[in-house]
Backbone as CSV, one residue per row, in Angstrom:
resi,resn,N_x,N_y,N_z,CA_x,CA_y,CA_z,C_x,C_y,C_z
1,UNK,-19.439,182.343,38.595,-18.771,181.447,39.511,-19.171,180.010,39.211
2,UNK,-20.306,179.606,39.020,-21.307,178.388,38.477,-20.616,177.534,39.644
3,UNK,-20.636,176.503,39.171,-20.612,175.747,40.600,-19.024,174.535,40.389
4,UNK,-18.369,175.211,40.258,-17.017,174.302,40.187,-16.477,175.183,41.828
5,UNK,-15.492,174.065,41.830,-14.589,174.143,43.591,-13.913,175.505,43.253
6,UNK,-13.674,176.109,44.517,-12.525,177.255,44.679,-11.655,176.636,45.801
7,UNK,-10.117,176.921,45.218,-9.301,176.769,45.737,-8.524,178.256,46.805
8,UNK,-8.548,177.878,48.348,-8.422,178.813,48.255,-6.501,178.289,49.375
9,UNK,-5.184,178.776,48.833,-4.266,177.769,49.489,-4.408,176.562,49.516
10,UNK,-4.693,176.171,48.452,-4.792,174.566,47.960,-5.555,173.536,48.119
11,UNK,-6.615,174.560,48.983,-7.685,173.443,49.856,-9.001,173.952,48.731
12,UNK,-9.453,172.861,48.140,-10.604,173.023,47.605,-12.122,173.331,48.340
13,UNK,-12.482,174.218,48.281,-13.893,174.393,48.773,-15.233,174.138,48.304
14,UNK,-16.271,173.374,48.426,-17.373,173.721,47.569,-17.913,175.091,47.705
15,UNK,-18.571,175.822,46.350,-19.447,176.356,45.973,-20.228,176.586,46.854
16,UNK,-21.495,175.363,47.188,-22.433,175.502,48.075,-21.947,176.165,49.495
17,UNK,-20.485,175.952,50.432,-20.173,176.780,51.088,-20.055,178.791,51.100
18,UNK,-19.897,178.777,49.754,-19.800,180.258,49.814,-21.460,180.711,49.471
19,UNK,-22.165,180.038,49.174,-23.539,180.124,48.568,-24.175,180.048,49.704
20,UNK,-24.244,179.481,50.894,-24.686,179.163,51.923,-24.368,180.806,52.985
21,UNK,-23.270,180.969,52.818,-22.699,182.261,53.731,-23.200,183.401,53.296
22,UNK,-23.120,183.539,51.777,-24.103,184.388,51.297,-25.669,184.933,51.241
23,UNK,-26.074,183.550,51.479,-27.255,183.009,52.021,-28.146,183.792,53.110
24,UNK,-26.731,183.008,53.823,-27.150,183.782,55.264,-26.992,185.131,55.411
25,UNK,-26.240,185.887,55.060,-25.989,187.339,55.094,-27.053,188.168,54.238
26,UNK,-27.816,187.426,53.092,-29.255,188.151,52.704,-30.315,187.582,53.318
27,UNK,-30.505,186.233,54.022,-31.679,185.977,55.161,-31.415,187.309,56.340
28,UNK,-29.983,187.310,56.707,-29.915,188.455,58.147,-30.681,189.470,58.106
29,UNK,-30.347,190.326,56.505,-30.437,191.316,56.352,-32.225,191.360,55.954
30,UNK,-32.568,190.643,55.150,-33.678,190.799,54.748,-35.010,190.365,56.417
31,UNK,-33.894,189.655,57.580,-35.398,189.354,58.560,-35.037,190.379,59.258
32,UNK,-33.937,191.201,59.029,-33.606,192.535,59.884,-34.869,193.707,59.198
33,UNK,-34.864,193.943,58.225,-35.845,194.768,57.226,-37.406,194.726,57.661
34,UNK,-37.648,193.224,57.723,-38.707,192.901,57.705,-39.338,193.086,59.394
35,UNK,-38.428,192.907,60.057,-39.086,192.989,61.063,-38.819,194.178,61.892
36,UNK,-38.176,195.282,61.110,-38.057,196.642,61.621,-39.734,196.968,60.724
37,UNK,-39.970,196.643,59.239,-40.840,196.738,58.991,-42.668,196.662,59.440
38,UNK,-42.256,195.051,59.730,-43.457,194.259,60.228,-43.841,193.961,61.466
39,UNK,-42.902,193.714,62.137,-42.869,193.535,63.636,-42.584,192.396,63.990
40,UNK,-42.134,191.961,64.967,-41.753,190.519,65.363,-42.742,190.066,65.646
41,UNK,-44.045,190.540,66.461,-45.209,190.157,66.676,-46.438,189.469,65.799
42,UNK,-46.429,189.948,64.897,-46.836,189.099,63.408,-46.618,187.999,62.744
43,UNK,-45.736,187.346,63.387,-44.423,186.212,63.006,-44.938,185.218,63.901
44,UNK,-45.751,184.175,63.223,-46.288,183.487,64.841,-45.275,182.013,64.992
45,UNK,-44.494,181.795,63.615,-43.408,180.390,63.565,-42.160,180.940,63.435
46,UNK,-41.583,182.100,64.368,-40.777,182.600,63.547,-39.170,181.537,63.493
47,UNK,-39.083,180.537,64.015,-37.975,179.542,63.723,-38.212,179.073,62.538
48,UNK,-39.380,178.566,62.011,-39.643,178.543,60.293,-39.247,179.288,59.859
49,UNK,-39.852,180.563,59.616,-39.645,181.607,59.118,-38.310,182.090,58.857
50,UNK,-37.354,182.027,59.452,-36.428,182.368,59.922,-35.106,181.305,58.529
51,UNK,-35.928,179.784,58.885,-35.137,178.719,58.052,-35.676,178.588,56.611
52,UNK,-37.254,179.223,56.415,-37.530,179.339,54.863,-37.084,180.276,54.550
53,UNK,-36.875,181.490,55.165,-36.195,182.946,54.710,-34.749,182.491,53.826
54,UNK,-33.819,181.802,54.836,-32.542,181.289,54.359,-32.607,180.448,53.494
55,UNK,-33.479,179.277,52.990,-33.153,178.529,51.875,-33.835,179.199,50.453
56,UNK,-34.717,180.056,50.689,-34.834,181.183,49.467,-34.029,181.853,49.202
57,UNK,-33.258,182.114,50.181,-32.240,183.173,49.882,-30.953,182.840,49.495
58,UNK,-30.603,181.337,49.750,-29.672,180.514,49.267,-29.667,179.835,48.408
59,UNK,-31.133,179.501,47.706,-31.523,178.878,46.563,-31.269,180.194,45.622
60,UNK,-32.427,181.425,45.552,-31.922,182.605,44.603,-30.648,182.827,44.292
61,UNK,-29.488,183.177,45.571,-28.005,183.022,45.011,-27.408,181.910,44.748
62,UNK,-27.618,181.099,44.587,-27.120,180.033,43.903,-28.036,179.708,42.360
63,UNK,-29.001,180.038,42.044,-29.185,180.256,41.006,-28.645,181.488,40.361
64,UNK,-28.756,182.265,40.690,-27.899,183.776,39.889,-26.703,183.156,39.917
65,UNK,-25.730,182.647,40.795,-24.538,182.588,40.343,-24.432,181.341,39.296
66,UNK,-25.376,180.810,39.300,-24.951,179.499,38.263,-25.393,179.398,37.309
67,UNK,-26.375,180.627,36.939,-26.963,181.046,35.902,-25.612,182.140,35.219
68,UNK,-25.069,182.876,35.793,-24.324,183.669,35.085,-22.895,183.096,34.723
């Protein structure tokens, strides 16, 4: 995909929008995991936590996609 616009009905979109949604849908899933795992109780910043989870997870897919 690398990082050029998608058009989707003529309206150009950035990249970083679909990278961002994606983002979020492996932060969901992965603080869903983790805290069936770990417990919510263990988590003492979890609003950090929560916003470093998502920019790792939006930085990784956006490197895989712009790497491939």
């Amino acid at each position: 995909m690398g990082l050029k616009g998608i058009a989707l009905g003529g309206i150009y979109f950035s990249p970083l929008l679909v990278y961002a949604t994606l983002g979020l849908l492996l932060a969901l899933a992965l603080r869903t995991l983790l805290h069936y795992l770990v417990g919510h109780r263990t988590l003492w910043y979890e609003a950090w936590f929560d916003i470093s989870l998502f920019v790792i997870a939006m930085a990784a897919i956006t490197f895989l996609f712009s790497a491939f």
